Amino acid sequence: MMNFCGLLTEKKEPVPLKSIDAQLEVKDHVATLVSTLNYENKEDKPLEAVFVFPLPGDAAVCHFSAQIGETHIVAEVKEKQQAQEEYDDALSSGQQAFLLEESEQSPDIFSLKVGRLPPGESASIRLEYVTELAVQADDGLRFCLPAVLNPRYQSQGPSVQVTSVPASLVPYSLSFSAQVSSPRPISKIESSCSLEPLQYLNADQTQATIKLGGGHKFDRDIELLIYYKDAHQPSAVVEAGQASAKPGSLMGDPVVMVSLYPEFPQSVMSSLATCGEFVFLMDRSGSMGCSMNNSTPQETRISSARDTLLLLLKSLPMGCYFNIYSFGSSFEHIFPKSVEYSEKTMKEALEEVEKMESNLGGTEILQPLKHIYSQACIPKHPRQLFVFTDGEVGNTKEVTDLVKKNADSHRCFSFGIGEGASSALINGMAKDGGGHAQFITGADRMQPKVMQSLRFALQPAVEDISVSWDLPKGVSATVLSQPITAIFQGQRSLIYAQLTLQSSEEADGTVTVKYSLAGHPSQSQLHFNLKPAEDSGLTVHRLAARTMIRSLESEERTQSEQNDEEMKKRVVELSVQSGVSSFFTAFIAVNKDSGESVEGPLVRRNIPTPFFPTCSASPRRPRSCATQCTHLSSSFHFTGSWLDMPALSAAEPPQPRKDPVLQLVSLQKASGCWMLDANLAAMLGKTSEQVEKAKPPSVAGPGEGYWLWASILALIWLHGFKMDVMEEWELLSMKAASWIKAQNAPHVSECVEAGNTLLGCAVKKEALGI
C-alpha cells in the first residue's frame, strides 16, 4: 500500500505543488507579475504534474524557467505542435521537461506540465507576465491575479480537462506582495482580500508596498484597485530596442507607448443623450443563483441583477428604444424587437424582470447575441448593448469575434459578476465592441458600476477618430496597436508605435488624436521626448507584441484557409521573436544537463484549482444547493457544471424590496416624476395627511401640482439622506429635475422650502438641479 505523505487531493492523491509566491511590480499603469511555483515529489515514482490555471486574458506571458537543484533552464517559445512533440520526446527518453501553453478555448486559461520530476526532487517554476491595468469608471486602476477557475460551460466540442476542488480544500499556499510606483502620488489601494497596511517608501508617496494578509483561502481572485492623485495625465514612454535584435525589427527598434486621457467640454457632459437603443442581455444560468459574496449570502447574483435592471430602466431617457434579453441554455426576450420607452413599456418590462430567476440552465451567450445583431438598427438611435454574465463560457473567442464583427453598429458594455468571471470574455467583448468593461467582485455592489457605464453609454459617440504624428526629420512612427474605436470622457486611450530613428540626438515629437464629438471637431495632443527611458527592460515591446499577436489571431479566425496559414505564420514569427506566448506557440524547456535519465513508470498528478461554490440557501434557491457544494467531484471538464443546471424547485414569489432607495425608485414614472400617494408618503416616513398638510398653499388640488410636490419631495429625500449612493440614482434624479423644469411652475422654491421643513433637511434648490 502506498504511503501518502504531504498534501493530498480529495482522492487522497499527493499534490506535488506546495506553494505559489507572486510578486507584483506596478509602474504607473503597467504591471509585471513574477510567480514562483514550488514543486516537490515525495513519492517513490517520477511524476508528471499538470496544472490548469487562469491568467488575465490580456496578459503577455514573456518568461518561463525552471530551477532543479543547481540547474537553471530558461524555456524557449516555439510553434505549439513542435513544442508538444519535444516535450513528449523528452519524457519518453527519460529527460525532465516543462511545457506552458495557452488553452485553445480562451486566452485566459493556461496549462503547465512539469514532466519527469524524480522521487525526492524539488523544482521551482518561474512564470512572468506583463499587462496594462484597466481603468475603472471611478478612475481606479484594476489589477487582478485570478485565483479561482470556475468550470466553463460548453455545450459541445472538445474541452480542456481541469481538476477542481472547492476553495476551502486547495492543498497549497499562496503569498502575494506588490510594489507600486508612479510619477503621481498614490492616494490609496483597495482590495476585496485582506491586506496588510499600505507602506509608503518615500515622502511624496509616489512609491508604496502592500502585502496579502496571511491565510488566503482561495475563495476569491486577488484584486487590487490602485488610485493615483491627478490620474488623468497623458504620458509617453519610449523604450530602447534589444541590442541583439535586428534593426528594423519590432524588438530591434525603439517602441513608444502613448497614454492619452481625452477630456470633453462640460457643455457636452451636462447634456446627456436623449436617443439610443438600449439592449440589456442578462445571464440567467444556474450559477447566477450563487451569492454575490460571503458577507451578504442572501443577495444572489440574479437578485442583484433584477435591482440593477430596475435602476437602468428608470434612468433611460424618454424617446429612446429598449429591449431585455435573458439567456441560459436557451434565450428569451421581453419584446419581439426594441420598443419605444414609455410608461406602458417600462411597466411591462419591469413586471417581467421581477419574475427573472436563475433557471435557464447553461451559459450559451452566442445565440442571443446573434439574434440581437440580426435585428435592424433604428435610424438615429445608436445601439448600446449591456451584457451581464458570470463569464463561465467555453467559446470565448467565438463570442468576441462576433462582437467585433458587429462593432460598427453598436457599443458593448460588459459586466463580469462574481469570482472567476473570465477576463478574456468580459474585457474582450468591451474592447471589440468599443465599450467599457466592469467587474463586480467581493463586496462590490453591481448597481453603481452599471450606472457609471450607463453614463458612458449616454455620452455622444465619438466619430472620425484619427492619429497623426509630428516627428523630427529622419524619425518615423509605425502604429502597432489596433485603431482607436471608442473614446470616453476621462478614459485612457493607448497607442503603441515602432520608431525609426536616424540619429541619436535628443528631440521631441508630438502625437495628436483627432475626433468628432457631437458634431464638433476636437483633439487630444501630447508632446514627448524621444530619448528612451532607462531601466524599462522590454516591457513596452512585449505589450506591443501582445497587442499585435491578439489582433493577428483575431484576423486569422475570420480569414480564408490560404490567408489563415499566412496569418498563423506571422503570429508564430512574432511570438518567437518577442518571446511572448500566443495561441499558436508554447514555452518549452528540456533539462539536457541532468546526466542519467529518470527511470521508472511516469505517474500523472493533476494539480487541483479552486472554484467558487457559493450557492446560498436563499428564498429563491433551495437549501440543498448549499450543502451540495461540499460533495462535488474534484474532476471537471470545461463543460456544463452543476452550477449551470436549472433550479431544483419552483421559484417562490419575489420578496418585497427592503432597500429604501430601490423602493423610492420603483415608484418613479418613466417621465421622471413621482405621484403623490400613500406609498410615497410611507417611503418618506410620513403619513398621507402629513404630506398633504405640509404642501405650500400655492400648490393647487390634485393634478400636476401634486405631481410636482411629490417629485420635489423625492429629490430632497435622495439628496438629504442617500448621497452615499448617489451614483445609483443620479441619472434618474437628473431626469426628474428635467421634468420639474419643463413644468415652468411658479411655486418650485416654495415647494423646496416646505419639503425641507417636512423631511428635516436643508437641501438647496440648486443642488436639486431645478
mmCIF file of N, CA, C and O in Angstrom, residues 287-366:
data_model
loop_
_atom_site.group_PDB
_atom_site.id
_atom_site.type_symbol
_atom_site.label_atom_id
_atom_site.label_comp_id
_atom_site.label_asym_id
_atom_site.label_seq_id
_atom_site.Cartn_x
_atom_site.Cartn_y
_atom_site.Cartn_z
ATOM 1 N N SER A 287 -25.667 29.269 -12.332
ATOM 2 C CA SER A 287 -24.644 29.861 -11.458
ATOM 3 C C SER A 287 -25.010 31.266 -11.011
ATOM 4 O O SER A 287 -24.439 31.780 -10.051
ATOM 5 N N MET A 288 -25.977 31.917 -11.675
ATOM 6 C CA MET A 288 -26.430 33.236 -11.232
ATOM 7 C C MET A 288 -27.244 33.150 -9.945
ATOM 8 O O MET A 288 -27.574 34.169 -9.334
ATOM 9 N N GLY A 289 -27.564 31.936 -9.500
ATOM 10 C CA GLY A 289 -28.227 31.765 -8.212
ATOM 11 C C GLY A 289 -27.261 31.789 -7.042
ATOM 12 O O GLY A 289 -27.679 31.773 -5.884
ATOM 13 N N CYS A 290 -25.951 31.837 -7.332
ATOM 14 C CA CYS A 290 -24.951 31.920 -6.266
ATOM 15 C C CYS A 290 -24.996 33.297 -5.615
ATOM 16 O O CYS A 290 -25.419 34.281 -6.218
ATOM 17 N N SER A 291 -24.514 33.389 -4.379
ATOM 18 C CA SER A 291 -24.495 34.677 -3.682
ATOM 19 C C SER A 291 -23.433 35.588 -4.281
ATOM 20 O O SER A 291 -22.441 35.127 -4.844
ATOM 21 N N MET A 292 -23.652 36.891 -4.169
ATOM 22 C CA MET A 292 -22.694 37.866 -4.675
ATOM 23 C C MET A 292 -21.380 37.774 -3.915
ATOM 24 O O MET A 292 -20.302 37.893 -4.472
ATOM 25 N N ASN A 293 -21.459 37.565 -2.580
ATOM 26 C CA ASN A 293 -20.256 37.444 -1.762
ATOM 27 C C ASN A 293 -20.627 36.797 -0.441
ATOM 28 O O ASN A 293 -21.812 36.635 -0.121
ATOM 29 N N ASN A 294 -19.610 36.441 0.327
ATOM 30 C CA ASN A 294 -19.833 35.732 1.580
ATOM 31 C C ASN A 294 -20.446 36.603 2.664
ATOM 32 O O ASN A 294 -21.095 36.105 3.584
ATOM 33 N N SER A 295 -20.230 37.937 2.583
ATOM 34 C CA SER A 295 -20.715 38.816 3.648
ATOM 35 C C SER A 295 -22.223 39.055 3.561
ATOM 36 O O SER A 295 -22.868 39.348 4.553
ATOM 37 N N THR A 296 -22.791 38.918 2.340
ATOM 38 C CA THR A 296 -24.240 39.084 2.184
ATOM 39 C C THR A 296 -24.797 37.898 1.386
ATOM 40 O O THR A 296 -25.183 38.040 0.226
ATOM 41 N N PRO A 297 -24.811 36.700 1.998
ATOM 42 C CA PRO A 297 -25.208 35.493 1.259
ATOM 43 C C PRO A 297 -26.643 35.533 0.756
ATOM 44 O O PRO A 297 -26.996 34.833 -0.177
ATOM 45 N N GLN A 298 -27.491 36.396 1.370
ATOM 46 C CA GLN A 298 -28.878 36.456 0.922
ATOM 47 C C GLN A 298 -29.023 37.189 -0.407
ATOM 48 O O GLN A 298 -30.044 37.048 -1.096
ATOM 49 N N GLU A 299 -28.015 37.978 -0.797
ATOM 50 C CA GLU A 299 -28.078 38.694 -2.068
ATOM 51 C C GLU A 299 -27.430 37.847 -3.156
ATOM 52 O O GLU A 299 -26.224 37.692 -3.205
ATOM 53 N N THR A 300 -28.236 37.272 -4.013
ATOM 54 C CA THR A 300 -27.717 36.440 -5.094
ATOM 55 C C THR A 300 -27.390 37.302 -6.299
ATOM 56 O O THR A 300 -27.802 38.458 -6.404
ATOM 57 N N ARG A 301 -26.643 36.707 -7.228
ATOM 58 C CA ARG A 301 -26.285 37.429 -8.446
ATOM 59 C C ARG A 301 -27.534 37.830 -9.227
ATOM 60 O O ARG A 301 -27.620 38.921 -9.765
ATOM 61 N N ILE A 302 -28.517 36.945 -9.288
ATOM 62 C CA ILE A 302 -29.720 37.242 -10.064
ATOM 63 C C ILE A 302 -30.585 38.291 -9.361
ATOM 64 O O ILE A 302 -31.194 39.138 -10.018
ATOM 65 N N SER A 303 -30.638 38.286 -8.029
ATOM 66 C CA SER A 303 -31.429 39.302 -7.322
ATOM 67 C C SER A 303 -30.792 40.679 -7.499
ATOM 68 O O SER A 303 -31.491 41.681 -7.675
ATOM 69 N N SER A 304 -29.462 40.728 -7.458
ATOM 70 C CA SER A 304 -28.770 41.990 -7.695
ATOM 71 C C SER A 304 -28.981 42.467 -9.127
ATOM 72 O O SER A 304 -29.138 43.665 -9.390
ATOM 73 N N ALA A 305 -29.026 41.514 -10.056
ATOM 74 C CA ALA A 305 -29.267 41.863 -11.456
ATOM 75 C C ALA A 305 -30.662 42.446 -11.641
ATOM 76 O O ALA A 305 -30.854 43.404 -12.403
ATOM 77 N N ARG A 306 -31.651 41.902 -10.946
ATOM 78 C CA ARG A 306 -33.017 42.441 -11.035
ATOM 79 C C ARG A 306 -33.066 43.885 -10.546
ATOM 80 O O ARG A 306 -33.682 44.749 -11.161
ATOM 81 N N ASP A 307 -32.396 44.137 -9.400
ATOM 82 C CA ASP A 307 -32.374 45.500 -8.867
ATOM 83 C C ASP A 307 -31.669 46.453 -9.833
ATOM 84 O O ASP A 307 -32.063 47.609 -9.993
ATOM 85 N N THR A 308 -30.614 45.947 -10.458
ATOM 86 C CA THR A 308 -29.860 46.772 -11.406
ATOM 87 C C THR A 308 -30.715 47.122 -12.620
ATOM 88 O O THR A 308 -30.686 48.264 -13.106
ATOM 89 N N LEU A 309 -31.468 46.156 -13.115
ATOM 90 C CA LEU A 309 -32.344 46.426 -14.259
ATOM 91 C C LEU A 309 -33.408 47.458 -13.905
ATOM 92 O O LEU A 309 -33.795 48.285 -14.742
ATOM 93 N N LEU A 310 -33.890 47.457 -12.663
ATOM 94 C CA LEU A 310 -34.846 48.471 -12.219
ATOM 95 C C LEU A 310 -34.230 49.868 -12.349
ATOM 96 O O LEU A 310 -34.841 50.784 -12.916
ATOM 97 N N LEU A 311 -33.028 50.025 -11.820
ATOM 98 C CA LEU A 311 -32.355 51.322 -11.900
ATOM 99 C C LEU A 311 -32.108 51.738 -13.350
ATOM 100 O O LEU A 311 -32.285 52.904 -13.720
ATOM 101 N N LEU A 312 -31.673 50.789 -14.168
ATOM 102 C CA LEU A 312 -31.398 51.096 -15.570
ATOM 103 C C LEU A 312 -32.659 51.561 -16.282
ATOM 104 O O LEU A 312 -32.657 52.576 -16.999
ATOM 105 N N LEU A 313 -33.744 50.834 -16.103
ATOM 106 C CA LEU A 313 -34.981 51.181 -16.799
ATOM 107 C C LEU A 313 -35.524 52.532 -16.341
ATOM 108 O O LEU A 313 -36.043 53.307 -17.141
ATOM 109 N N LYS A 314 -35.391 52.837 -15.065
ATOM 110 C CA LYS A 314 -35.875 54.121 -14.567
ATOM 111 C C LYS A 314 -34.998 55.288 -15.038
ATOM 112 O O LYS A 314 -35.443 56.431 -15.064
ATOM 113 N N SER A 315 -33.746 54.996 -15.397
ATOM 114 C CA SER A 315 -32.806 56.051 -15.766
ATOM 115 C C SER A 315 -32.766 56.338 -17.258
ATOM 116 O O SER A 315 -32.093 57.272 -17.693
ATOM 117 N N LEU A 316 -33.462 55.538 -18.060
ATOM 118 C CA LEU A 316 -33.419 55.740 -19.509
ATOM 119 C C LEU A 316 -34.151 57.022 -19.895
ATOM 120 O O LEU A 316 -35.136 57.406 -19.254
ATOM 121 N N PRO A 317 -33.692 57.690 -20.942
ATOM 122 C CA PRO A 317 -34.355 58.925 -21.374
ATOM 123 C C PRO A 317 -35.635 58.644 -22.158
ATOM 124 O O PRO A 317 -35.726 57.652 -22.883
ATOM 125 N N MET A 318 -36.613 59.509 -21.999
ATOM 126 C CA MET A 318 -37.840 59.403 -22.800
ATOM 127 C C MET A 318 -37.485 59.530 -24.270
ATOM 128 O O MET A 318 -36.637 60.334 -24.657
ATOM 129 N N GLY A 319 -38.149 58.715 -25.092
ATOM 130 C CA GLY A 319 -37.914 58.798 -26.529
ATOM 131 C C GLY A 319 -36.905 57.806 -27.054
ATOM 132 O O GLY A 319 -36.767 57.645 -28.269
ATOM 133 N N CYS A 320 -36.186 57.123 -26.159
ATOM 134 C CA CYS A 320 -35.230 56.112 -26.623
ATOM 135 C C CYS A 320 -35.982 54.801 -26.885
ATOM 136 O O CYS A 320 -37.200 54.708 -26.714
ATOM 137 N N TYR A 321 -35.252 53.772 -27.306
ATOM 138 C CA TYR A 321 -35.817 52.443 -27.514
ATOM 139 C C TYR A 321 -35.060 51.451 -26.621
ATOM 140 O O TYR A 321 -33.883 51.682 -26.273
ATOM 141 N N PHE A 322 -35.718 50.337 -26.267
ATOM 142 C CA PHE A 322 -35.036 49.371 -25.409
ATOM 143 C C PHE A 322 -35.633 47.976 -25.576
ATOM 144 O O PHE A 322 -36.742 47.806 -26.088
ATOM 145 N N ASN A 323 -34.883 46.973 -25.106
ATOM 146 C CA ASN A 323 -35.359 45.599 -25.010
ATOM 147 C C ASN A 323 -34.499 44.875 -23.981
ATOM 148 O O ASN A 323 -33.378 45.309 -23.680
ATOM 149 N N ILE A 324 -35.025 43.787 -23.432
ATOM 150 C CA ILE A 324 -34.293 42.994 -22.446
ATOM 151 C C ILE A 324 -34.287 41.537 -22.893
ATOM 152 O O ILE A 324 -35.348 40.941 -23.105
ATOM 153 N N TYR A 325 -33.096 40.983 -23.050
ATOM 154 C CA TYR A 325 -32.910 39.559 -23.356
ATOM 155 C C TYR A 325 -32.378 38.868 -22.104
ATOM 156 O O TYR A 325 -31.674 39.484 -21.287
ATOM 157 N N SER A 326 -32.667 37.585 -21.964
ATOM 158 C CA SER A 326 -32.036 36.781 -20.914
ATOM 159 C C SER A 326 -31.680 35.430 -21.517
ATOM 160 O O SER A 326 -32.320 34.973 -22.462
ATOM 161 N N PHE A 327 -30.646 34.808 -20.972
ATOM 162 C CA PHE A 327 -30.157 33.581 -21.601
ATOM 163 C C PHE A 327 -29.635 32.590 -20.579
ATOM 164 O O PHE A 327 -29.258 32.936 -19.463
ATOM 165 N N GLY A 328 -29.651 31.340 -21.009
ATOM 166 C CA GLY A 328 -29.042 30.223 -20.292
ATOM 167 C C GLY A 328 -28.701 29.206 -21.360
ATOM 168 O O GLY A 328 -27.940 29.492 -22.271
ATOM 169 N N SER A 329 -29.333 28.035 -21.307
ATOM 170 C CA SER A 329 -29.187 27.083 -22.407
ATOM 171 C C SER A 329 -30.019 27.525 -23.612
ATOM 172 O O SER A 329 -29.762 27.137 -24.749
ATOM 173 N N SER A 330 -31.043 28.329 -23.344
ATOM 174 C CA SER A 330 -31.859 28.952 -24.388
ATOM 175 C C SER A 330 -31.915 30.444 -24.067
ATOM 176 O O SER A 330 -31.295 30.896 -23.112
ATOM 177 N N PHE A 331 -32.643 31.210 -24.872
ATOM 178 C CA PHE A 331 -32.749 32.632 -24.555
ATOM 179 C C PHE A 331 -34.178 33.121 -24.745
ATOM 180 O O PHE A 331 -34.975 32.515 -25.456
ATOM 181 N N GLU A 332 -34.501 34.222 -24.069
ATOM 182 C CA GLU A 332 -35.816 34.841 -24.141
ATOM 183 C C GLU A 332 -35.645 36.338 -24.349
ATOM 184 O O GLU A 332 -34.585 36.894 -24.057
ATOM 185 N N HIS A 333 -36.691 36.989 -24.863
ATOM 186 C CA HIS A 333 -36.682 38.451 -24.926
ATOM 187 C C HIS A 333 -38.065 38.947 -24.546
ATOM 188 O O HIS A 333 -39.088 38.296 -24.815
ATOM 189 N N ILE A 334 -38.126 40.106 -23.915
ATOM 190 C CA ILE A 334 -39.403 40.628 -23.434
ATOM 191 C C ILE A 334 -40.266 41.111 -24.590
ATOM 192 O O ILE A 334 -41.464 40.890 -24.620
ATOM 193 N N PHE A 335 -39.653 41.786 -25.563
ATOM 194 C CA PHE A 335 -40.380 42.272 -26.735
ATOM 195 C C PHE A 335 -39.802 41.617 -27.993
ATOM 196 O O PHE A 335 -38.593 41.328 -28.042
ATOM 197 N N PRO A 336 -40.625 41.391 -29.023
ATOM 198 C CA PRO A 336 -40.099 40.801 -30.262
ATOM 199 C C PRO A 336 -38.978 41.632 -30.871
ATOM 200 O O PRO A 336 -38.048 41.101 -31.468
ATOM 201 N N LYS A 337 -39.061 42.944 -30.728
ATOM 202 C CA LYS A 337 -37.988 43.845 -31.144
ATOM 203 C C LYS A 337 -38.010 45.046 -30.211
ATOM 204 O O LYS A 337 -38.984 45.244 -29.458
ATOM 205 N N SER A 338 -36.969 45.862 -30.251
ATOM 206 C CA SER A 338 -36.880 47.006 -29.338
ATOM 207 C C SER A 338 -38.089 47.914 -29.496
ATOM 208 O O SER A 338 -38.558 48.169 -30.617
ATOM 209 N N VAL A 339 -38.602 48.412 -28.369
ATOM 210 C CA VAL A 339 -39.794 49.264 -28.362
ATOM 211 C C VAL A 339 -39.449 50.639 -27.819
ATOM 212 O O VAL A 339 -38.454 50.820 -27.117
ATOM 213 N N GLU A 340 -40.300 51.607 -28.140
ATOM 214 C CA GLU A 340 -40.060 52.957 -27.626
ATOM 215 C C GLU A 340 -40.316 52.969 -26.126
ATOM 216 O O GLU A 340 -41.258 52.339 -25.620
ATOM 217 N N TYR A 341 -39.483 53.690 -25.401
ATOM 218 C CA TYR A 341 -39.545 53.770 -23.939
ATOM 219 C C TYR A 341 -40.714 54.676 -23.541
ATOM 220 O O TYR A 341 -40.789 55.837 -23.944
ATOM 221 N N SER A 342 -41.618 54.124 -22.767
ATOM 222 C CA SER A 342 -42.776 54.875 -22.286
ATOM 223 C C SER A 342 -43.193 54.288 -20.953
ATOM 224 O O SER A 342 -42.664 53.257 -20.511
ATOM 225 N N GLU A 343 -44.172 54.906 -20.311
ATOM 226 C CA GLU A 343 -44.662 54.374 -19.044
ATOM 227 C C GLU A 343 -45.204 52.956 -19.233
ATOM 228 O O GLU A 343 -44.946 52.064 -18.423
ATOM 229 N N LYS A 344 -45.920 52.739 -20.327
ATOM 230 C CA LYS A 344 -46.525 51.429 -20.587
ATOM 231 C C LYS A 344 -45.470 50.352 -20.804
ATOM 232 O O LYS A 344 -45.513 49.283 -20.188
ATOM 233 N N THR A 345 -44.478 50.624 -21.691
ATOM 234 C CA THR A 345 -43.467 49.599 -21.993
ATOM 235 C C THR A 345 -42.525 49.390 -20.812
ATOM 236 O O THR A 345 -42.085 48.272 -20.564
ATOM 237 N N MET A 346 -42.218 50.464 -20.073
ATOM 238 C CA MET A 346 -41.358 50.312 -18.896
ATOM 239 C C MET A 346 -42.038 49.422 -17.857
ATOM 240 O O MET A 346 -41.418 48.515 -17.280
ATOM 241 N N LYS A 347 -43.331 49.668 -17.620
ATOM 242 C CA LYS A 347 -44.064 48.884 -16.618
ATOM 243 C C LYS A 347 -44.139 47.420 -17.037
ATOM 244 O O LYS A 347 -43.950 46.504 -16.224
ATOM 245 N N GLU A 348 -44.397 47.187 -18.324
ATOM 246 C CA GLU A 348 -44.473 45.814 -18.839
ATOM 247 C C GLU A 348 -43.136 45.095 -18.659
ATOM 248 O O GLU A 348 -43.095 43.921 -18.257
ATOM 249 N N ALA A 349 -42.026 45.796 -18.943
ATOM 250 C CA ALA A 349 -40.695 45.189 -18.804
ATOM 251 C C ALA A 349 -40.386 44.878 -17.342
ATOM 252 O O ALA A 349 -39.858 43.797 -17.018
ATOM 253 N N LEU A 350 -40.724 45.802 -16.439
ATOM 254 C CA LEU A 350 -40.419 45.593 -15.024
ATOM 255 C C LEU A 350 -41.203 44.412 -14.449
ATOM 256 O O LEU A 350 -40.695 43.689 -13.584
ATOM 257 N N GLU A 351 -42.412 44.193 -14.935
ATOM 258 C CA GLU A 351 -43.188 43.032 -14.475
ATOM 259 C C GLU A 351 -42.480 41.729 -14.855
ATOM 260 O O GLU A 351 -42.474 40.761 -14.089
ATOM 261 N N GLU A 352 -41.870 41.711 -16.039
ATOM 262 C CA GLU A 352 -41.126 40.525 -16.469
ATOM 263 C C GLU A 352 -39.803 40.380 -15.712
ATOM 264 O O GLU A 352 -39.380 39.275 -15.387
ATOM 265 N N VAL A 353 -39.160 41.504 -15.437
ATOM 266 C CA VAL A 353 -37.891 41.477 -14.700
ATOM 267 C C VAL A 353 -38.097 40.875 -13.319
ATOM 268 O O VAL A 353 -37.265 40.087 -12.833
ATOM 269 N N GLU A 354 -39.205 41.223 -12.667
ATOM 270 C CA GLU A 354 -39.486 40.712 -11.327
ATOM 271 C C GLU A 354 -39.568 39.187 -11.298
ATOM 272 O O GLU A 354 -39.330 38.557 -10.275
ATOM 273 N N LYS A 355 -39.912 38.577 -12.429
ATOM 274 C CA LYS A 355 -40.066 37.117 -12.487
ATOM 275 C C LYS A 355 -38.756 36.405 -12.806
ATOM 276 O O LYS A 355 -38.702 35.171 -12.790
ATOM 277 N N MET A 356 -37.709 37.132 -13.141
ATOM 278 C CA MET A 356 -36.465 36.508 -13.602
ATOM 279 C C MET A 356 -35.808 35.685 -12.503
ATOM 280 O O MET A 356 -35.611 36.171 -11.387
ATOM 281 N N GLU A 357 -35.463 34.461 -12.827
ATOM 282 C CA GLU A 357 -34.757 33.568 -11.907
ATOM 283 C C GLU A 357 -33.570 32.946 -12.630
ATOM 284 O O GLU A 357 -33.473 32.986 -13.862
ATOM 285 N N SER A 358 -32.699 32.328 -11.870
ATOM 286 C CA SER A 358 -31.519 31.661 -12.441
ATOM 287 C C SER A 358 -31.891 30.235 -12.823
ATOM 288 O O SER A 358 -31.371 29.268 -12.261
ATOM 289 N N ASN A 359 -32.787 30.094 -13.798
ATOM 290 C CA ASN A 359 -33.381 28.793 -14.084
ATOM 291 C C ASN A 359 -33.330 28.418 -15.565
ATOM 292 O O ASN A 359 -34.119 27.602 -16.019
ATOM 293 N N LEU A 360 -32.393 29.017 -16.308
ATOM 294 C CA LEU A 360 -32.337 28.709 -17.743
ATOM 295 C C LEU A 360 -31.179 27.774 -18.112
ATOM 296 O O LEU A 360 -30.817 27.666 -19.277
ATOM 297 N N GLY A 361 -30.576 27.126 -17.107
ATOM 298 C CA GLY A 361 -29.588 26.082 -17.418
ATOM 299 C C GLY A 361 -28.185 26.606 -17.618
ATOM 300 O O GLY A 361 -27.612 27.245 -16.750
ATOM 301 N N GLY A 362 -27.598 26.306 -18.805
ATOM 302 C CA GLY A 362 -26.195 26.606 -19.069
ATOM 303 C C GLY A 362 -25.940 28.067 -19.416
ATOM 304 O O GLY A 362 -26.787 28.929 -19.219
ATOM 305 N N THR A 363 -24.746 28.331 -19.943
ATOM 306 C CA THR A 363 -24.361 29.712 -20.248
ATOM 307 C C THR A 363 -24.030 29.808 -21.733
ATOM 308 O O THR A 363 -22.864 29.846 -22.118
ATOM 309 N N GLU A 364 -25.058 29.842 -22.572
ATOM 310 C CA GLU A 364 -24.850 29.895 -24.017
ATOM 311 C C GLU A 364 -25.209 31.289 -24.519
ATOM 312 O O GLU A 364 -26.369 31.588 -24.817
ATOM 313 N N ILE A 365 -24.201 32.141 -24.600
ATOM 314 C CA ILE A 365 -24.400 33.550 -24.902
ATOM 315 C C ILE A 365 -24.397 33.833 -26.404
ATOM 316 O O ILE A 365 -24.887 34.871 -26.856
ATOM 317 N N LEU A 366 -23.881 32.905 -27.194
ATOM 318 C CA LEU A 366 -23.679 33.164 -28.617
ATOM 319 C C LEU A 366 -25.000 33.360 -29.367
ATOM 320 O O LEU A 366 -25.137 34.291 -30.168
#
